[in-house]
């Protein structure tokens, strides 16, 4: 499938093989608790592709067995993604720095994206040959393609997509492990309280000892502090939601100061697609467009075209370079991400895509050089308009709703789903929101606020 992969810098993909021993020394099992066969990983051809099909195998009417090719590709993807799913956690908790580089997971993700393209084209071939039809179904946390065998065609049970089964199963195991840890923590608190009673004759307020702030959860680490000022807002558009399968096709970013005035000599940047958007306090605007592989373009993506206006069928020519194959673009973005806190709405989305696309990002983040702030928990925690309702059981915290409540987007307008425009309304909403919170002595200036810039950053080694 190398003919459809684009034009990668082969050297870094080949060098990634040299990192396998370092990972093997630290990482024994995959996300499904199965022993990892690192010798199998060594056999993978990260340059020319890890799938079993050729370009011609994806053409309707090819003489090869499309059913068998699809079955084997799906098995490889399941196995590869079970390894990749664990790499982030293992790398970030490698406090002895036995693994100095995140290059291997980036290389495996690079290969997996192209394998996923191949799987889509093989499904398309089966449809064209009348072997099956494809319907998309939402199953708990993910939407998956479901094959339905045509009348008289072979069964498709062994080539169904197992993503929902795997993802939901892993989530349930994480949930049970978390509940066990929390139960253990409660037992420890209870034991400490009993000790306090025995020693002093009176117990502390048990509710105060174990209660957490109302509405708090893991996203609160992304909240800004009261000392925040200059930030870079960023938004990315992708071909889907999975960084192990999907491509970054649009990046937009700009800068804004939350307290001090806009710098006098700040560059004007590029204009927004909508003339109603005014830069105001923003500066340094930039928009970067990227391409997809020929295989991805051949498959097409109507969902993304309808959402963003970007047609991936037009993005496989030499005019559009792939972001994961463009080292200079990655270095330029990383340099900007390191210079000040970066802000995103649902920032874990951008963070996961940067981990698996940007050379040096994982290493820089682990070293504490990157600070991430998220406007979604700002909406959840500090915006009364986002209170849960029947229509929105967890609160309406979309970027569009948050921007409208904070006066950054007119009620009769919609989120554009383009990087620069979405980054702009996010920063305007954030600045309006922080100004109101400061005046009301709430949010960062309230009892649960923090000093400094706030945000999430790696803490370094723990001893």
XYZ file of C-alpha atoms in Angstrom:
463
model
C 0.000 0.000 0.000
C 3.023 2.314 -0.008
C 1.848 3.899 -3.265
C -1.081 5.408 -1.391
C 0.770 6.397 1.762
C 2.238 9.745 0.744
C 5.917 10.624 0.864
C 7.163 10.004 4.388
C 10.621 10.726 5.741
C 11.580 7.061 5.865
C 14.545 7.589 8.185
C 12.593 8.338 11.355
C 10.254 5.419 10.759
C 13.208 3.069 10.405
C 14.926 4.536 13.464
C 11.777 3.896 15.495
C 12.534 0.173 15.334
C 15.624 0.873 17.422
C 13.418 2.012 20.323
C 11.621 -1.313 20.715
C 14.014 -2.740 23.313
C 13.481 0.304 25.562
C 9.711 -0.115 25.444
C 9.909 -3.872 25.889
C 11.856 -3.389 29.131
C 9.029 -1.331 30.660
C 5.786 -2.388 28.960
C 4.767 -6.049 29.343
C 1.047 -6.132 28.583
C -1.333 -4.310 26.268
C -4.639 -2.565 26.971
C -6.430 -5.904 27.067
C -3.999 -7.372 29.619
C -2.371 -9.643 27.057
C 1.416 -10.109 26.926
C 2.942 -7.981 24.168
C 4.886 -9.864 21.523
C 7.595 -7.308 20.791
C 9.163 -9.683 18.279
C 5.972 -9.316 16.233
C 6.319 -5.517 16.461
C 9.864 -5.874 15.094
C 8.465 -7.570 11.982
C 6.241 -4.601 11.090
C 7.283 -2.612 8.017
C 6.589 0.909 9.237
C 7.801 2.479 5.990
C 5.858 0.517 3.378
C 2.847 -0.402 5.478
C 1.705 -2.967 8.005
C -1.377 -4.168 6.122
C -1.581 -7.271 3.947
C -3.245 -5.719 0.874
C -1.712 -4.035 -2.170
C -3.063 -1.076 -4.099
C -4.644 -3.400 -6.668
C -6.278 -5.501 -3.929
C -8.503 -2.523 -3.134
C -9.919 -2.298 -6.653
C -13.343 -3.790 -7.259
C -13.016 -6.995 -9.253
C -9.485 -7.812 -8.103
C -8.711 -11.528 -8.074
C -7.632 -11.556 -4.407
C -9.907 -12.654 -1.557
C -11.223 -9.387 -0.122
C -12.845 -11.178 2.810
C -9.552 -12.752 3.921
C -7.584 -9.521 3.394
C -10.053 -7.545 5.514
C -10.063 -10.170 8.256
C -6.265 -10.140 8.500
C -6.026 -6.344 8.450
C -8.590 -6.040 11.238
C -6.608 -8.497 13.356
C -3.440 -6.439 12.868
C -5.225 -3.198 13.768
C -6.777 -4.648 16.920
C -3.400 -5.946 18.026
C -1.548 -2.724 17.214
C -4.085 -0.417 18.861
C -4.092 -2.505 22.040
C -0.393 -1.668 22.341
C -0.740 1.993 21.357
C -3.543 2.597 23.845
C -1.108 1.958 26.722
C 1.873 3.928 25.441
C 0.828 7.348 26.738
C 0.363 6.136 30.317
C 3.571 4.102 30.290
C 5.635 6.960 28.873
C 4.286 9.580 31.273
C 4.836 7.363 34.329
C 8.348 6.321 33.322
C 9.917 8.419 36.073
C 13.325 6.799 35.685
C 13.356 7.844 32.016
C 14.093 4.387 30.721
C 12.211 5.440 27.572
C 13.688 8.747 26.368
C 11.587 9.108 23.214
C 7.972 8.754 22.092
C 9.103 8.096 18.526
C 7.983 4.442 18.422
C 4.325 5.142 19.347
C 4.242 7.979 16.800
C 5.609 5.616 14.145
C 3.095 2.900 15.048
C 0.261 5.455 14.952
C 1.539 6.682 11.569
C 1.331 3.101 10.272
C -2.023 2.445 11.934
C -3.648 5.449 10.258
C -2.648 4.078 6.875
C -3.769 0.588 7.854
C -7.159 2.065 8.738
C -7.320 3.652 5.278
C -6.652 0.225 3.772
C -9.421 -1.337 5.857
C -11.888 1.301 4.641
C -10.965 0.658 0.999
C -11.359 -3.096 1.415
C -14.820 -2.518 2.888
C -15.600 -0.261 -0.076
C -14.487 -3.019 -2.451
C -16.818 -5.519 -0.775
C -19.710 -3.085 -1.191
C -18.845 -2.509 -4.865
C -18.698 -6.264 -5.477
C -22.089 -6.796 -3.839
C -20.735 -8.900 -0.980
C -22.060 -6.726 1.839
C -23.520 -3.376 2.780
C -22.215 -1.076 5.506
C -24.304 0.715 8.153
C -22.938 2.871 10.963
C -24.187 2.284 14.512
C -23.452 4.131 17.751
C -22.519 1.702 20.499
C -21.929 3.415 23.840
C -18.659 5.347 23.406
C -18.006 4.876 19.682
C -19.676 4.648 16.300
C -18.676 1.615 14.241
C -19.321 0.295 10.726
C -21.488 -2.813 10.741
C -21.406 -5.147 7.755
C -24.535 -6.915 6.510
C -23.925 -9.827 4.153
C -25.750 -9.695 0.850
C -28.184 -12.470 0.041
C -26.279 -15.571 -0.951
C -22.911 -14.050 0.040
C -20.612 -15.560 2.695
C -21.208 -14.615 6.333
C -19.395 -11.545 7.629
C -19.229 -12.431 11.323
C -15.442 -12.774 11.295
C -14.870 -9.384 9.611
C -17.050 -7.219 11.833
C -15.367 -4.207 13.414
C -14.597 -4.987 17.095
C -13.779 -1.397 18.085
C -16.877 -0.918 20.248
C -16.350 -4.212 22.049
C -12.700 -3.380 22.762
C -13.105 0.297 23.678
C -16.149 -0.230 25.887
C -14.566 -3.242 27.564
C -11.421 -1.271 28.401
C -13.491 1.597 29.755
C -15.429 -0.750 32.009
C -12.223 -2.267 33.354
C -10.834 1.214 34.068
C -14.072 2.111 35.823
C -13.919 -0.965 38.048
C -10.258 -0.302 38.880
C -11.084 3.312 39.763
C -13.975 2.238 41.983
C -11.690 -0.217 43.770
C -9.094 2.506 44.361
C -11.744 4.897 45.661
C -13.150 2.203 47.959
C -9.648 1.601 49.296
C -9.177 5.328 49.859
C -12.445 5.482 51.813
C -11.339 2.573 53.985
C -8.064 4.364 54.723
C -9.943 7.544 55.683
C -12.260 5.556 57.935
C -9.294 3.864 59.603
C -7.626 7.221 60.194
C -10.817 8.602 61.706
C -11.089 5.629 64.046
C -7.518 6.267 65.135
C -8.321 9.900 65.788
C -11.319 8.928 67.917
C -9.264 6.462 69.948
C -6.522 9.013 70.558
C -8.567 12.126 71.192
C -12.038 10.938 72.038
C -13.753 12.930 69.274
C -13.945 12.458 65.546
C -13.400 15.089 62.927
C -16.309 15.992 60.668
C -16.490 12.868 58.508
C -18.219 14.624 55.633
C -15.521 17.273 55.487
C -12.812 14.629 55.490
C -13.979 12.767 52.399
C -16.014 15.241 50.349
C -14.667 16.707 47.113
C -15.665 20.094 45.684
C -19.119 20.088 44.117
C -18.940 19.299 40.432
C -15.205 18.673 40.422
C -13.659 15.949 38.302
C -10.425 15.162 36.452
C -10.928 18.060 34.034
C -10.474 20.620 36.816
C -6.692 20.339 36.473
C -7.101 22.266 33.203
C -8.675 25.335 34.874
C -6.782 28.658 34.629
C -5.275 30.425 37.628
C -5.714 34.031 38.671
C -2.289 35.004 37.309
C -2.956 33.961 33.701
C -2.286 36.516 30.968
C -0.792 35.735 27.529
C -2.104 32.526 25.931
C -2.279 30.863 22.541
C -5.673 29.527 21.598
C -5.665 26.565 19.215
C -8.232 24.399 17.487
C -7.694 21.508 15.082
C -9.972 19.903 12.549
C -9.424 16.233 11.816
C -10.856 13.458 9.671
C -12.342 11.841 12.781
C -11.975 11.643 16.546
C -9.327 8.930 16.888
C -5.661 10.072 16.728
C -4.615 6.495 15.971
C -6.781 6.392 12.830
C -7.462 9.959 11.733
C -5.496 12.849 10.216
C -5.060 16.491 11.210
C -6.276 18.549 8.229
C -6.642 22.070 9.643
C -4.922 23.945 12.464
C -5.841 27.458 13.534
C -4.281 29.462 16.341
C -4.010 32.988 17.632
C -2.815 34.831 20.714
C -4.623 36.936 23.279
C -3.741 38.536 26.606
C -6.290 37.978 29.338
C -5.190 41.001 31.409
C -2.597 43.220 29.767
C -3.253 45.164 26.526
C -2.627 43.718 23.110
C 1.036 44.304 22.194
C 1.464 47.450 20.103
C 3.738 45.732 17.582
C 1.771 42.484 17.396
C 1.375 41.073 13.868
C -2.053 41.432 12.327
C -2.213 37.828 11.180
C -4.579 36.460 8.536
C -8.276 37.315 8.204
C -11.169 35.109 9.276
C -13.408 33.450 6.684
C -16.390 35.352 8.071
C -16.165 39.138 7.880
C -18.308 39.434 11.002
C -15.396 38.090 13.066
C -13.307 40.979 14.395
C -9.808 40.428 15.766
C -10.273 42.771 18.738
C -7.637 41.857 21.325
C -6.374 38.859 19.333
C -3.101 38.885 17.402
C -0.739 36.554 15.556
C -3.522 34.668 13.779
C -2.520 31.716 11.586
C -4.258 28.983 9.629
C -2.490 25.826 8.430
C -4.033 23.294 6.069
C -2.811 19.727 5.618
C -3.489 16.767 3.375
C -4.412 13.099 3.620
C -3.127 9.944 1.976
C -4.427 8.973 -1.448
C -6.192 6.027 0.155
C -7.995 8.324 2.582
C -8.976 10.632 -0.269
C -10.260 7.723 -2.366
C -12.511 6.607 0.476
C -13.801 10.148 1.046
C -15.418 11.622 4.140
C -18.855 13.161 3.697
C -19.272 13.695 7.436
C -16.242 15.976 7.637
C -17.122 17.728 4.390
C -20.584 18.562 5.708
C -19.212 19.659 9.078
C -16.193 21.739 8.039
C -16.503 22.269 4.310
C -13.185 20.454 3.842
C -13.374 17.751 1.165
C -10.602 15.227 1.772
C -11.028 13.995 -1.803
C -9.272 17.202 -2.828
C -6.450 16.902 -0.316
C -4.209 14.128 -1.633
C -2.289 16.122 -4.242
C 1.260 17.423 -3.792
C -0.245 20.796 -2.870
C -1.306 19.363 0.497
C 1.396 17.881 2.709
C 0.462 15.443 5.450
C 1.044 16.869 8.898
C 2.458 13.617 10.277
C 5.028 13.645 7.443
C 6.032 17.311 7.715
C 8.768 17.710 10.369
C 9.143 21.467 9.843
C 5.445 22.093 10.492
C 5.601 19.923 13.607
C 8.665 21.766 14.952
C 7.074 25.145 14.300
C 3.897 24.194 16.137
C 5.784 22.651 19.059
C 7.861 25.800 19.485
C 4.674 27.850 19.773
C 3.051 25.407 22.184
C 6.045 25.655 24.525
C 6.221 29.453 24.670
C 3.093 30.101 26.773
C 0.040 28.166 27.983
C -2.099 26.939 25.123
C -5.879 26.930 25.355
C -8.323 24.550 23.699
C -11.953 23.576 24.217
C -11.944 19.931 25.295
C -8.153 20.142 25.275
C -7.581 16.413 25.730
C -8.631 16.048 22.087
C -5.812 18.283 20.829
C -3.391 16.791 23.358
C -3.961 13.219 22.127
C -3.557 14.208 18.482
C -0.353 16.136 19.247
C 1.073 13.158 21.134
C 0.706 10.940 18.080
C 1.608 13.494 15.396
C 4.104 16.071 16.668
C 7.732 15.022 17.043
C 8.973 16.073 20.482
C 5.564 16.974 21.930
C 5.280 14.001 24.305
C 8.854 14.505 25.507
C 8.324 18.241 26.063
C 5.025 17.683 27.852
C 6.543 15.051 30.125
C 9.372 17.431 30.985
C 6.861 20.062 32.129
C 7.481 22.510 29.285
C 3.869 22.567 28.087
C 0.909 24.004 29.998
C -2.635 23.241 28.831
C -5.771 25.202 29.732
C -9.244 24.037 28.791
C -12.319 26.245 28.445
C -14.688 23.279 28.728
C -14.209 22.858 32.505
C -14.473 26.654 32.782
C -17.925 26.262 31.281
C -18.799 23.303 33.515
C -17.565 24.780 36.778
C -17.980 28.518 36.477
C -20.792 29.187 33.989
C -24.256 29.045 35.543
C -25.802 28.778 32.088
C -24.297 25.328 31.660
C -26.271 23.759 34.512
C -27.548 20.242 33.709
C -31.008 20.061 32.181
C -33.295 17.450 30.695
C -31.927 18.220 27.232
C -28.320 18.261 28.480
C -27.928 15.942 31.501
C -24.266 16.919 31.894
C -24.717 20.575 30.995
C -24.466 22.283 27.614
C -20.728 22.798 27.344
C -20.142 22.781 23.600
C -17.896 25.545 22.293
C -20.818 27.091 20.438
C -23.018 27.247 23.545
C -20.207 28.537 25.763
C -19.255 31.228 23.238
C -22.866 32.386 22.928
C -23.363 32.590 26.695
C -20.172 34.634 27.020
C -21.057 37.042 24.213
C -18.415 35.780 21.791
C -20.876 34.472 19.192
C -24.267 35.926 18.207
C -27.291 33.800 18.998
C -28.154 33.481 15.310
C -24.651 32.252 14.385
C -23.068 28.833 14.556
C -19.641 27.438 15.310
C -17.711 27.350 12.032
C -15.772 24.107 12.683
C -12.630 25.668 11.262
C -9.498 25.928 13.379
C -8.828 29.668 13.356
C -12.443 30.773 13.695
C -13.149 28.356 16.557
C -9.924 29.343 18.343
C -11.005 32.985 18.092
C -14.487 32.654 19.584
C -12.996 30.443 22.309
C -10.465 33.093 23.394
C -13.001 35.920 23.225
C -15.406 33.880 25.372
C -12.628 33.019 27.814
C -11.582 36.655 28.236
C -15.178 37.822 28.746
C -15.715 35.014 31.243
C -12.549 35.696 33.241
C -13.319 39.416 33.389
C -16.777 38.728 34.831
C -15.404 36.160 37.299
C -12.732 38.589 38.516
C -15.337 41.278 39.156
C -17.504 38.787 41.050
C -14.565 37.311 43.018
C -15.428 33.895 41.628
C -13.674 31.252 39.567
C -9.884 31.661 39.909
C -10.556 34.425 42.441
C -12.910 32.239 44.473
C -12.140 29.789 47.289
C -11.208 26.962 44.899
C -9.073 29.114 42.584
C -5.303 28.846 42.285
C -2.485 31.348 41.931
C -0.269 31.590 38.883
C -1.276 30.525 35.383
C -3.031 27.340 36.475
C -3.625 24.711 33.817
C -2.346 21.168 33.452
C 1.311 20.328 33.200
C 3.401 17.275 33.955
C 4.837 17.300 37.466
C 8.045 15.447 36.690
C 9.433 12.607 38.773
C 7.719 11.380 41.906
C 9.883 9.818 44.610
